Amino acid sequence: MKYFMAVCSLLVMGAIAAQDYKGQLVTADGSPLEDAGIFNKTNGQHSHTDGTGHFVLDRTSVNDTIYFSRLGYATQTKVVHPEDLQQPVRIVLNENSISLDQVVLVSEVNALSRLVDVDVKTNPVKSSQEILRKVPGLIIGQHAGGGKAEQIFLRGFDVDHGTDVAINVDGMPVNMVSHAHGQGYADLHFVIPETIENVNFGKGPYYMEQGDFNTAGYVDLRLRKSLQNSMVSTEVGQFDTRRFLGMFNVLEQGNSSAYLASELYLTNGPVESPQNFNRLNILGRYRYALPGDQELLLTASHFQSKWDASGQIPQRAVDQGLISRFGSIDDTEGGQTSRSNFVVNHNKNLNDGKSLNTMAFLSHYDFELYSNFTFFLDDPVNGDQIKQYEDRMMLGARTVFKNNTAQLGSTNFKYQAGIGFRYDNVDDNELSHTLNRQELLERLAYGDVDEVNTYAFAGAAFKSGKFTFEPALRLDYFKFDYVNKLSELYDNRSEEKVAFSPKFNTIFSPTANTQFFLKTGMGFHSNDARVVVANEGEDILPTAYGVDLGTILKPVDRLVLNATVWSLFLDQEFVYVGDAGVVEPSGKTRRLGLEVGARYQPFEGLYLYTDANYTHARSTEEANGEDYIPLAPDFTVVGGFTAGTDQGFSGGLNYRYVDDRPANEDNSIVAEGYFVTDATLNYGLNNWTFSVIVENLFDTEWNETQFATESRLFSEPNPVEEIHFTPGMPFYLRGKVSLTF
């Protein structure tokens, strides 16, 4: 009889072994937790919750040990019982202070984003300019007093304002195709920093969801779905700076919630000619969630900004005493811009590990910018001021189907597939020669752009022991149309192109605290419609080839280390120079790099981090010594620490270092590096927080952006090519008071 019972027991255990483990993760008040991690410590399987808090963890057996983790919540451990495999479980995670203990290095290709989430939670961004700095190795610079989008540097790319980094907010693209100022222009100033939930990112062309602009990498910001508390704050500082913020819960009833956020920012900046800068942001978000079924997010936002700028100044003018570092040659520069967005996000739980995620957006954008980079080089009488202008309507949608419980014979795997489109209608895309922002002297380029990008992608994840293999393929179709309105006859040029981008990523996770990865993939260098038609369809989307080999290690609970060696090769780059209205081919390029980072939390209330990046970037078709890629950073380091808790004293210090780098192809002109330190001191008392924020704590003299430019001053007989720069912020003190309720 006992043998019969043993056989029956084995049969029963076999029936319930290696089954799907299903359930939902919620907060203490019953709200679903999205993107929480579920990790099977016994066999290495992992999963994440969807927008409704549901998950499916396949190949789970009785007595397996499961981790449930999410930043800001205490990690739970549960041993699987037989009944857990018969019906869904419900796991409640309780809020807790942010800790590296909550990070589990599961087998996912962008696991490093989980660590940066800790950076964001422990040291929130204090301004829109800081958002992109949260990405390890990404350096930014502003050269129009906060009005223009920041200049971006990543992995040996001078990305300009976004040409080779794809930037999204809740799935809505930020980069502007065929922009008046240049391809990929990405103005993130419509985002209110306090509304950011996390910063998701990846480097290289390895991600099937990312297409256009994803060469050096991508950044995807996620905004808060709801507010835990309402908040108001006011900020006053040097240079006539004032900032006012309000975030209010306006609805919390049943399955519905909504909040409003608004920001007003005013400053004159440290320059001698006041910037008269003002920016207004308004955001409203409504959330409707049916527990266990679906979630709907409706987001509307509006942003507008206006400013004057002192522009980039030549080093010789400062050396000769003609102007100070904060002076100007032409202080009539400046501009105005606005963007209005409406975004719909819908997540549907289809049960059995399947989900459908849909996003759609509509955006209206306008832009007007006045600049003068060469002063009196081309027009010795009126000067070289230019105007760049456009009026744009942008719309698109995307749908992604995910299945975490697929089977192929006896093989279990996960897959996802998606389709989408984006359409840009740009009217009156203009480059003109102007005088004092008032008089139109000559139109240099003037036309309408229509650009369509439709795409599809599919990928799978196969797990074999401790290995995960992720093959994927992306297909992009582009149609470029440009109407030249300066032509006496109707001149409409059109080109089409299809790009295939295969990816294959391999992850080896021997433990929950160790990950090794090999990323491989192809992408393409984004191109401007005006480049495409001018080049008559040749080399429309030059291929990018990338390889990353790296590791993330967690040797102890509160220490995480990462290291990556990588390479990226581009077939060709055609650049539309918006400031001159010309097309410049730059040939084939090769970039090799090493990235290392560390995050350490010796105890609750102290968090330290650092990231160092080295890049060797060269053109492959130029002679040795003449093959430098202008302004490509070769060595950068960022880091800092935060200390304290919400109540009582807290604060932090952050630093960033950029080495000297070539400003032209033969390195005869050098852009000087810098080391800048920022600091914050807070005091929390009940619902009040009093803060002191200091940028450039040691009052370092540094140049935020630098260019090798040929220019001529009014008094000069001949032009001179040298460094032109925008001075970095000097010692900058602000005070802030916040109240939550």
XYZ file of C-alpha atoms in Angstrom:
741
model
C 0.000 0.000 0.000
C 2.801 2.430 0.874
C 4.363 1.887 -2.574
C 1.008 2.635 -4.200
C 0.745 5.874 -2.181
C 4.295 6.852 -3.118
C 3.575 6.324 -6.821
C 0.376 8.382 -6.516
C 2.305 11.138 -4.764
C 4.903 11.209 -7.518
C 2.164 11.390 -10.143
C 0.477 14.257 -8.344
C 3.758 16.112 -7.883
C 4.581 15.548 -11.544
C 1.235 16.986 -12.513
C 1.824 20.144 -10.518
C 5.563 20.464 -11.196
C 6.885 23.017 -13.649
C 3.527 24.723 -14.070
C 2.573 28.350 -14.543
C 2.588 30.354 -11.330
C 0.030 33.133 -11.671
C -1.036 36.028 -9.524
C -1.218 39.747 -8.884
C 0.948 42.154 -6.911
C -0.789 45.028 -5.134
C -0.005 47.737 -2.610
C -1.404 47.791 0.908
C -4.436 49.749 -0.329
C -5.096 47.272 -3.149
C -3.643 49.281 -6.062
C -1.910 47.107 -8.693
C 1.880 47.311 -8.936
C 3.220 47.565 -12.478
C 6.682 46.363 -13.510
C 7.377 44.581 -10.232
C 9.903 41.753 -10.521
C 9.143 38.102 -9.849
C 12.206 35.863 -9.645
C 12.407 32.112 -9.085
C 15.541 31.639 -7.007
C 15.424 27.875 -7.543
C 15.573 27.757 -11.341
C 16.306 31.346 -12.432
C 12.976 32.008 -14.207
C 11.721 35.579 -13.977
C 8.765 37.723 -14.964
C 7.281 41.187 -14.453
C 3.828 42.439 -13.649
C 1.825 44.156 -16.374
C -0.144 47.391 -16.119
C -2.818 45.651 -14.056
C -0.340 44.095 -11.609
C -0.693 40.565 -13.024
C 2.129 38.144 -13.746
C 2.734 34.620 -14.992
C 5.931 32.779 -14.011
C 6.338 29.619 -16.047
C 8.135 26.378 -15.118
C 7.428 26.766 -11.410
C 7.401 23.752 -9.084
C 6.319 23.069 -5.520
C 8.930 24.197 -2.965
C 10.502 26.709 -5.363
C 11.513 29.982 -3.655
C 10.078 33.113 -5.281
C 11.230 36.725 -4.795
C 8.769 39.603 -5.287
C 10.486 42.976 -5.553
C 9.897 46.558 -6.615
C 11.793 49.719 -5.765
C 10.253 51.505 -2.815
C 8.665 48.319 -1.438
C 9.913 45.666 0.960
C 10.958 42.528 -0.932
C 8.903 39.430 -0.152
C 10.005 35.799 -0.332
C 7.492 32.981 -0.739
C 7.875 29.198 -0.984
C 5.472 27.665 -3.503
C 2.827 25.319 -2.093
C 0.698 22.920 -4.177
C -2.401 25.103 -3.903
C -0.455 28.096 -5.313
C -0.253 26.312 -8.659
C -3.982 25.652 -8.743
C -5.243 29.213 -8.355
C -3.754 32.709 -8.684
C -1.957 34.159 -5.665
C -2.315 37.691 -4.388
C 0.854 39.277 -3.010
C 0.800 42.510 -1.033
C 4.005 44.590 -1.007
C 4.386 47.197 1.704
C 6.136 50.515 1.124
C 9.697 50.786 2.329
C 12.671 53.102 1.863
C 14.580 52.780 -1.411
C 17.349 50.208 -1.138
C 19.711 48.245 -3.366
C 18.363 45.198 -1.518
C 15.295 45.540 -3.742
C 17.302 45.078 -6.962
C 17.362 41.534 -8.389
C 19.573 41.001 -11.461
C 17.096 39.031 -13.527
C 17.697 37.953 -17.117
C 16.682 41.097 -18.948
C 18.652 43.054 -21.480
C 18.266 46.490 -19.854
C 18.814 45.481 -16.225
C 21.066 48.509 -15.679
C 17.952 50.702 -15.863
C 16.854 49.149 -12.572
C 19.935 50.587 -10.918
C 19.382 54.053 -12.354
C 15.849 53.883 -10.949
C 17.543 53.771 -7.535
C 19.567 56.869 -8.508
C 16.356 58.686 -9.439
C 14.508 57.670 -6.269
C 17.348 58.536 -3.904
C 18.317 61.759 -5.700
C 15.341 63.106 -7.697
C 15.967 65.452 -10.605
C 15.733 69.103 -9.615
C 15.353 70.583 -13.091
C 14.397 69.504 -16.588
C 18.045 69.894 -17.574
C 19.024 67.117 -15.154
C 16.695 64.464 -16.587
C 19.060 63.095 -19.222
C 22.060 63.267 -16.889
C 20.613 60.306 -15.019
C 21.695 58.034 -17.889
C 25.244 56.792 -17.146
C 27.704 58.238 -19.644
C 25.277 60.774 -21.124
C 26.542 64.370 -21.028
C 24.443 67.405 -21.942
C 25.156 71.048 -22.631
C 22.945 74.099 -23.052
C 23.899 76.945 -25.374
C 20.799 79.131 -25.524
C 20.023 79.930 -21.909
C 17.605 77.044 -21.377
C 15.392 77.825 -24.342
C 16.781 75.345 -26.840
C 16.983 71.604 -26.394
C 20.227 70.497 -24.768
C 23.154 69.260 -26.820
C 23.727 65.554 -26.082
C 26.924 63.481 -25.980
C 26.876 59.685 -25.618
C 29.232 56.868 -26.578
C 31.551 59.034 -28.646
C 28.700 60.813 -30.445
C 28.118 64.507 -30.575
C 24.412 63.782 -30.880
C 23.708 67.483 -31.419
C 20.142 67.777 -30.078
C 19.117 64.134 -30.526
C 20.213 62.702 -33.887
C 21.472 59.377 -32.490
C 19.564 58.981 -29.211
C 15.854 58.074 -29.303
C 13.941 59.874 -26.523
C 10.358 59.044 -25.513
C 7.935 60.008 -22.756
C 5.454 57.234 -21.963
C 5.947 55.975 -25.521
C 5.439 59.348 -27.220
C 8.497 60.318 -29.306
C 10.291 63.521 -28.368
C 12.778 63.666 -31.272
C 11.629 65.764 -34.215
C 12.338 64.420 -37.695
C 13.568 66.927 -40.307
C 13.528 69.729 -37.748
C 14.314 73.338 -38.713
C 17.342 73.349 -36.385
C 18.531 69.831 -37.244
C 17.527 66.178 -37.413
C 16.348 64.601 -34.171
C 15.864 67.825 -32.194
C 14.593 66.637 -28.795
C 13.253 69.317 -26.447
C 12.375 67.698 -23.097
C 11.447 70.926 -21.364
C 7.752 70.042 -21.582
C 8.347 67.472 -18.819
C 7.876 68.607 -15.217
C 10.707 66.899 -13.275
C 8.570 66.040 -10.238
C 6.169 64.014 -12.410
C 8.879 61.510 -13.436
C 8.445 58.004 -12.033
C 11.531 56.383 -13.566
C 14.079 56.623 -16.372
C 14.351 53.570 -18.612
C 17.294 53.486 -21.032
C 19.486 51.286 -23.172
C 22.710 51.880 -25.074
C 23.393 50.675 -28.598
C 20.994 49.461 -31.354
C 19.850 46.278 -29.577
C 16.187 46.940 -28.777
C 13.405 45.908 -31.142
C 10.946 48.454 -29.707
C 13.317 51.290 -30.655
C 13.884 52.286 -34.272
C 14.504 55.769 -35.623
C 17.260 57.677 -33.730
C 18.296 54.591 -31.698
C 21.969 54.423 -32.701
C 23.921 55.344 -29.570
C 20.935 54.423 -27.404
C 17.472 55.386 -26.164
C 15.871 57.040 -23.135
C 12.237 56.396 -22.175
C 10.799 58.481 -19.342
C 7.798 57.169 -17.438
C 5.530 59.647 -15.671
C 3.643 59.033 -12.470
C 0.277 57.380 -13.039
C -1.086 58.917 -9.877
C 0.063 61.050 -6.955
C 0.481 59.751 -3.456
C 0.232 63.310 -2.120
C -0.479 66.755 -3.484
C 2.395 69.221 -3.370
C 3.197 72.897 -3.829
C 6.658 74.437 -3.879
C 8.333 77.748 -4.548
C 11.953 78.360 -5.477
C 13.929 81.621 -5.484
C 17.552 82.083 -6.474
C 20.287 84.188 -7.972
C 19.971 85.789 -11.404
C 16.313 86.729 -10.764
C 15.319 83.068 -10.756
C 11.872 82.015 -9.597
C 10.089 78.698 -9.960
C 6.587 77.785 -8.840
C 5.193 74.253 -8.860
C 1.826 72.737 -8.018
C 0.776 69.065 -8.193
C -2.750 68.254 -7.073
C -4.859 65.142 -6.701
C -8.194 66.177 -8.192
C -9.971 62.814 -8.322
C -9.670 59.602 -6.348
C -12.889 57.656 -6.461
C -13.481 53.975 -7.124
C -11.531 52.895 -10.172
C -10.694 56.446 -11.241
C -7.972 58.877 -10.269
C -6.616 62.094 -11.761
C -4.054 64.765 -11.037
C -2.942 68.143 -12.358
C 0.578 69.566 -12.368
C 1.855 72.975 -13.394
C 5.220 74.718 -13.408
C 6.262 78.327 -14.019
C 9.969 79.068 -14.388
C 11.495 82.553 -14.732
C 15.145 83.644 -14.875
C 17.525 86.195 -16.368
C 20.544 83.900 -16.144
C 24.146 84.860 -15.265
C 24.783 86.673 -18.561
C 25.134 90.463 -18.866
C 22.206 90.777 -21.289
C 19.143 89.498 -19.400
C 17.616 86.328 -20.836
C 14.057 87.325 -19.953
C 13.424 83.598 -19.897
C 9.996 82.204 -19.050
C 8.560 78.714 -19.333
C 5.095 77.426 -18.484
C 4.158 73.743 -18.182
C 0.713 72.275 -17.568
C -0.089 68.560 -17.335
C -3.258 66.633 -16.561
C -3.514 62.840 -16.226
C -6.569 60.642 -15.759
C -6.357 56.956 -14.847
C -9.131 54.381 -15.004
C -8.235 50.895 -13.772
C -10.360 47.759 -13.554
C -8.477 45.464 -11.157
C -7.284 42.364 -12.957
C -8.587 43.495 -16.305
C -7.382 46.733 -17.859
C -5.996 50.204 -17.369
C -6.603 53.419 -19.315
C -4.389 56.503 -19.059
C -5.301 59.833 -20.658
C -2.626 62.528 -20.584
C -2.829 66.107 -21.841
C 0.002 68.618 -21.546
C 1.015 72.027 -22.826
C 4.380 73.777 -22.765
C 5.477 77.190 -23.957
C 8.715 79.078 -23.596
C 10.251 82.378 -24.662
C 13.768 83.740 -24.176
C 16.619 85.992 -25.240
C 20.136 84.588 -25.581
C 23.708 85.826 -25.615
C 24.836 83.090 -27.992
C 28.178 81.400 -28.424
C 31.087 83.814 -28.077
C 34.601 83.599 -29.597
C 37.488 83.003 -27.224
C 39.521 85.806 -28.820
C 36.882 88.393 -27.927
C 37.279 87.458 -24.263
C 41.088 87.291 -24.457
C 41.233 90.760 -26.057
C 38.947 92.225 -23.403
C 36.210 93.112 -25.891
C 33.629 91.274 -23.766
C 33.600 89.280 -20.544
C 32.924 85.546 -20.351
C 29.268 86.383 -19.819
C 29.114 89.056 -22.475
C 27.761 88.889 -25.999
C 28.597 89.787 -29.586
C 24.959 89.677 -30.734
C 22.460 89.751 -27.874
C 19.447 89.831 -30.206
C 19.461 86.036 -30.337
C 16.595 84.099 -28.754
C 13.322 82.500 -29.661
C 10.058 80.942 -28.620
C 8.550 77.483 -28.808
C 5.505 75.531 -27.653
C 4.199 71.973 -27.671
C 0.742 70.573 -26.880
C 0.327 66.803 -26.435
C -2.512 64.351 -26.014
C -1.561 60.748 -25.234
C -3.676 57.628 -24.693
C -2.182 54.517 -23.074
C -4.267 51.356 -22.683
C -3.171 48.081 -21.057
C -5.376 45.009 -21.368
C -4.815 41.783 -19.439
C -5.859 38.883 -21.688
C -5.238 36.257 -18.957
C -2.859 33.288 -19.121
C 0.180 35.536 -19.347
C -1.023 37.466 -22.380
C -1.473 41.227 -22.597
C -2.153 43.929 -25.157
C -0.640 47.407 -24.788
C -1.755 50.245 -27.043
C -0.531 53.837 -27.213
C -1.624 56.746 -29.417
C -0.549 60.385 -29.453
C -1.294 63.699 -31.123
C 1.075 66.650 -30.775
C 1.188 70.198 -32.119
C 4.524 71.967 -32.028
C 5.940 75.277 -33.178
C 9.458 76.653 -33.081
C 11.149 79.960 -33.834
C 14.846 80.514 -33.170
C 17.226 83.391 -33.937
C 20.983 82.681 -33.882
C 24.242 84.225 -35.010
C 27.249 81.917 -34.963
C 29.575 83.677 -37.442
C 28.735 87.357 -36.652
C 29.937 89.316 -39.756
C 31.516 86.542 -41.811
C 28.975 86.424 -44.654
C 27.323 89.844 -44.335
C 29.808 92.476 -43.059
C 27.096 95.145 -42.992
C 24.003 93.545 -41.422
C 25.600 90.589 -39.680
C 24.865 86.868 -40.087
C 21.793 86.414 -37.911
C 19.551 83.528 -39.039
C 15.976 82.567 -38.301
C 14.799 78.955 -38.091
C 11.081 78.317 -37.978
C 8.545 75.517 -38.338
C 4.936 74.606 -37.531
C 4.400 70.863 -36.988
C 1.591 68.397 -36.399
C 2.661 64.939 -35.283
C 0.569 61.843 -34.651
C 1.120 58.135 -34.232
C 0.079 54.897 -32.561
C 1.533 51.575 -31.476
C 0.126 48.234 -30.343
C 2.185 45.481 -28.693
C 1.011 41.937 -27.933
C 2.917 39.982 -25.275
C 2.689 36.287 -24.449
C 4.679 35.038 -21.470
C 3.389 31.448 -21.680
C 4.005 30.416 -25.294
C 4.984 26.856 -26.183
C 6.818 25.349 -29.141
C 6.582 21.599 -28.722
C 8.013 20.981 -25.265
C 9.788 24.357 -25.193
C 8.318 27.225 -23.201
C 9.222 30.735 -24.285
C 8.053 34.331 -24.242
C 7.452 36.556 -27.192
C 6.094 39.938 -28.148
C 5.151 41.548 -31.424
C 4.124 45.074 -32.277
C 3.146 47.394 -35.082
C 2.966 51.168 -35.242
C 3.302 54.339 -37.248
C 4.325 57.965 -36.951
C 3.365 60.815 -39.266
C 4.927 64.297 -39.237
C 3.439 67.187 -41.181
C 5.836 70.162 -41.058
C 4.734 73.430 -42.646
C 6.931 76.428 -43.487
C 10.205 74.802 -42.499
C 12.381 77.875 -42.837
C 15.966 79.101 -42.730
C 16.295 82.845 -43.342
C 18.840 85.640 -43.021
C 17.424 88.283 -40.665
C 18.350 91.517 -38.916
C 17.570 92.197 -35.230
C 14.838 89.515 -35.206
C 12.690 91.949 -37.151
C 13.731 92.312 -40.776
C 13.770 89.443 -43.273
C 16.798 89.920 -45.535
C 16.768 86.636 -47.495
C 15.137 83.226 -47.380
C 17.846 80.558 -47.651
C 15.587 77.497 -47.401
C 11.809 77.267 -47.237
C 9.578 74.249 -47.689
C 7.125 71.689 -46.329
C 8.082 68.247 -45.023
C 5.835 65.198 -44.806
C 7.416 62.090 -43.336
C 5.838 58.717 -42.569
C 7.459 55.921 -40.576
C 5.551 52.638 -40.233
C 7.155 49.739 -38.435
C 6.738 46.223 -37.099
C 8.832 44.204 -34.709
C 8.835 40.772 -33.113
C 11.099 39.026 -30.663
C 11.246 36.064 -28.343
C 13.059 34.980 -25.183
C 14.137 31.354 -24.848
C 15.514 30.160 -21.540
C 17.877 27.210 -21.345
C 19.228 26.611 -17.870
C 20.928 29.821 -16.782
C 21.010 31.194 -20.336
C 18.416 33.403 -22.014
C 18.487 33.886 -25.795
C 16.587 36.805 -27.315
C 16.358 36.912 -31.126
C 14.399 39.842 -32.595
C 13.736 41.610 -35.867
C 12.497 45.098 -36.642
C 11.219 46.381 -39.972
C 10.944 50.121 -40.693
C 9.398 51.753 -43.747
C 9.979 55.458 -44.439
C 8.435 57.807 -46.966
C 10.031 61.238 -47.284
C 8.363 64.163 -49.067
C 9.781 67.663 -49.406
C 8.167 70.577 -51.220
C 10.658 73.346 -52.016
C 8.648 76.562 -51.744
C 11.528 78.676 -53.037
C 11.269 77.043 -56.448
C 9.379 79.007 -59.096
C 7.738 75.758 -60.206
C 6.059 73.204 -57.972
C 8.991 71.096 -56.739
C 7.882 68.033 -54.776
C 10.519 65.351 -54.206
C 9.765 61.980 -52.677
C 11.839 58.967 -51.631
C 11.086 55.649 -49.885
C 13.223 53.227 -47.936
C 12.891 50.002 -45.942
C 15.312 49.054 -43.164
C 15.704 45.556 -41.654
C 17.274 45.549 -38.191
C 18.002 42.086 -36.692
C 19.036 41.802 -33.040
C 20.294 38.897 -30.938
C 20.990 39.244 -27.220
C 22.321 36.549 -24.899
C 22.128 36.727 -21.110
C 23.752 34.369 -18.615
C 22.445 34.648 -15.031
C 24.015 31.981 -12.823
C 22.491 33.581 -9.698
C 20.063 36.302 -8.717
C 23.097 38.515 -8.063
C 25.069 37.920 -11.249
C 24.452 38.683 -14.897
C 26.647 38.450 -17.993
C 25.376 39.674 -21.350
C 26.312 39.761 -25.013
C 24.266 42.175 -27.108
C 24.483 42.230 -30.886
C 22.358 44.097 -33.366
C 21.930 46.316 -36.366
C 20.194 49.664 -36.530
C 20.411 52.677 -38.794
C 21.552 56.278 -38.699
C 18.501 58.530 -38.792
C 18.216 60.863 -41.756
C 16.587 64.186 -42.543
C 14.069 64.328 -45.413
C 16.042 67.195 -46.946
C 19.175 65.027 -46.891
C 17.310 62.133 -48.491
C 15.923 64.099 -51.434
C 19.155 66.065 -51.911
C 21.065 62.786 -52.072
C 18.445 61.309 -54.447
C 17.774 58.297 -52.276
C 21.357 57.039 -52.036
C 22.421 55.697 -48.639
C 19.166 56.924 -47.104
C 19.473 54.921 -43.876
C 23.132 53.914 -43.354
C 23.466 50.769 -41.254
C 24.852 50.753 -37.719
C 26.465 47.564 -36.349
C 26.885 47.158 -32.596
C 28.291 44.680 -30.043
C 28.220 44.931 -26.229
C 29.853 42.469 -23.820
C 29.416 43.092 -20.133
C 28.410 42.108 -16.649
C 26.399 43.332 -13.662
C 27.419 41.931 -10.278
C 25.973 42.200 -6.795
C 28.719 40.754 -4.575
C 26.897 41.838 -1.394
C 23.314 42.959 -0.799
C 24.009 46.675 -1.046
C 26.801 46.860 -3.617
C 26.262 46.621 -7.387
C 29.043 46.789 -9.988
C 28.777 46.927 -13.771
C 31.235 46.884 -16.671
C 30.818 46.822 -20.461
C 33.124 46.798 -23.470
C 31.429 47.788 -26.721
C 31.884 48.738 -30.353
C 29.719 50.540 -32.899
C 30.365 50.937 -36.632
C 28.406 53.232 -38.964
C 28.361 52.818 -42.741
C 27.798 56.496 -43.472
C 26.435 59.707 -42.014
C 24.714 62.434 -44.011
C 23.986 65.466 -41.870
C 21.663 68.339 -42.736
C 23.222 71.410 -41.144
C 20.175 73.436 -40.237
C 22.235 76.541 -39.473
C 23.582 76.630 -43.029
C 20.986 74.764 -45.073
C 23.581 72.378 -46.532
C 24.184 68.615 -46.552
C 27.481 67.306 -45.173
C 28.569 63.661 -45.628
C 30.910 62.529 -42.840
C 31.807 59.000 -44.003
C 32.209 55.756 -42.088
C 32.942 55.836 -38.374
C 34.050 53.351 -35.706
C 33.670 53.727 -31.964
C 35.121 51.455 -29.245
C 34.477 51.936 -25.567
C 34.653 50.779 -21.959
C 32.072 51.617 -19.288
C 32.301 50.855 -15.566
C 30.025 51.813 -12.692
C 29.354 51.187 -9.013
C 26.494 51.783 -6.602
C 26.905 51.262 -2.862
C 24.527 51.689 0.051
C 26.459 50.801 3.221
C 23.402 51.527 5.339
C 19.976 53.092 5.035
C 20.345 56.820 4.540
C 23.633 56.796 2.604
C 23.857 56.069 -1.130
C 26.930 56.453 -3.336
C 27.336 56.016 -7.094
C 29.835 56.607 -9.876
C 30.075 55.892 -13.616
C 33.166 56.213 -15.832
C 33.195 55.974 -19.633
C 36.064 55.809 -22.112
C 35.498 55.992 -25.890
C 37.848 55.821 -28.872
C 35.944 57.389 -31.794
C 37.464 57.734 -35.251
C 36.548 58.163 -38.894
C 37.725 55.093 -40.821
C 38.219 56.817 -44.180
C 40.593 59.602 -43.162
C 44.354 59.612 -42.662
C 45.753 58.951 -39.208
C 45.768 62.206 -37.244
C 42.999 63.669 -39.370
C 40.385 61.123 -38.349
C 39.054 62.612 -35.096
C 35.299 62.990 -34.695
C 34.740 66.600 -33.597
C 33.471 67.091 -30.032
C 33.228 63.335 -29.351
C 34.044 62.931 -25.616
C 36.697 60.301 -24.943
C 36.578 60.178 -21.130
C 33.810 61.176 -18.711
C 33.101 60.479 -15.043
C 29.968 61.281 -13.043
C 29.071 60.384 -9.484
C 28.022 61.543 -6.076
C 26.232 60.631 -2.884
C 23.018 61.310 -1.007
C 22.571 61.051 2.748
C 19.724 61.365 5.221
C 16.003 60.615 5.243
C 12.781 62.509 4.600
C 12.659 63.890 8.134
C 15.477 65.967 9.534
C 18.570 66.855 7.565
C 19.436 65.273 4.228
C 21.442 66.245 1.204
C 23.790 65.208 -1.499
C 26.685 66.105 -3.715
C 27.076 65.301 -7.421
C 30.038 65.792 -9.721
C 30.703 65.453 -13.439
C 33.988 65.446 -15.308
C 34.567 65.740 -19.048
C 38.088 65.420 -20.444
C 39.562 67.661 -23.142
C 38.333 66.568 -26.571
C 39.063 67.432 -30.217
C 36.932 70.215 -31.672
C 37.983 69.518 -35.269
C 39.176 66.584 -37.390
C 42.943 67.001 -36.798
C 42.702 67.936 -33.095
C 44.410 71.277 -33.742
C 41.554 72.985 -31.910
C 40.683 71.536 -28.509
C 37.481 71.830 -26.496
C 38.549 72.206 -22.872
C 37.267 69.746 -20.296
C 35.775 70.591 -16.933
C 34.982 69.306 -13.440
C 31.807 70.709 -11.878
C 30.190 69.929 -8.521
C 26.576 70.526 -7.424
C 25.161 70.178 -3.914
C 21.795 70.032 -2.152
C 20.862 70.401 1.522
C 17.339 69.647 2.775
C 15.523 69.774 6.080
C 12.256 67.856 6.425
C 9.760 68.778 9.142
C 6.466 66.892 8.984
C 4.971 67.838 5.593
C 7.417 70.685 4.968
C 10.768 70.464 3.184
C 13.250 73.337 3.125
C 16.036 73.056 0.559
C 19.185 74.863 -0.501
C 20.408 73.996 -4.012
C 23.855 75.005 -5.256
C 25.067 74.500 -8.809
C 28.827 74.784 -9.359
C 29.613 74.707 -5.654
C 33.259 75.711 -6.118
C 32.550 78.432 -8.715
C 34.571 76.644 -11.418
C 35.173 78.545 -14.645
C 34.015 76.135 -17.352
C 32.567 76.110 -20.838
C 29.282 74.247 -21.137
C 29.296 73.954 -24.947
C 32.140 74.545 -27.369
C 32.498 74.551 -31.144
C 35.290 75.118 -33.655
C 33.717 77.897 -35.721
C 35.000 80.276 -38.369
C 33.736 83.789 -37.657
C 34.571 87.444 -38.235
C 34.046 90.285 -35.806
C 32.946 93.683 -37.121
C 36.413 95.180 -36.684
C 38.339 92.239 -38.193
C 39.589 92.211 -41.802
C 39.813 88.394 -41.994
C 37.885 85.488 -40.486
C 39.322 83.352 -37.671
C 38.556 79.725 -36.814
C 38.760 78.962 -33.109
C 36.733 77.839 -30.108
C 33.379 79.541 -29.655
C 31.693 78.711 -26.353
C 28.754 79.200 -24.064
C 29.993 79.797 -20.493
C 28.914 77.285 -17.882
C 26.843 78.345 -14.915
C 28.912 80.038 -12.161
C 28.137 79.539 -8.467
C 24.330 79.454 -8.455
C 22.359 79.450 -5.197
C 18.638 78.746 -4.904
C 16.299 78.218 -1.985
C 13.203 76.027 -2.122
C 10.224 75.375 0.138
C 7.851 72.441 -0.493
C 4.643 71.372 1.201
C 2.936 67.994 0.704
C -0.630 67.381 1.762
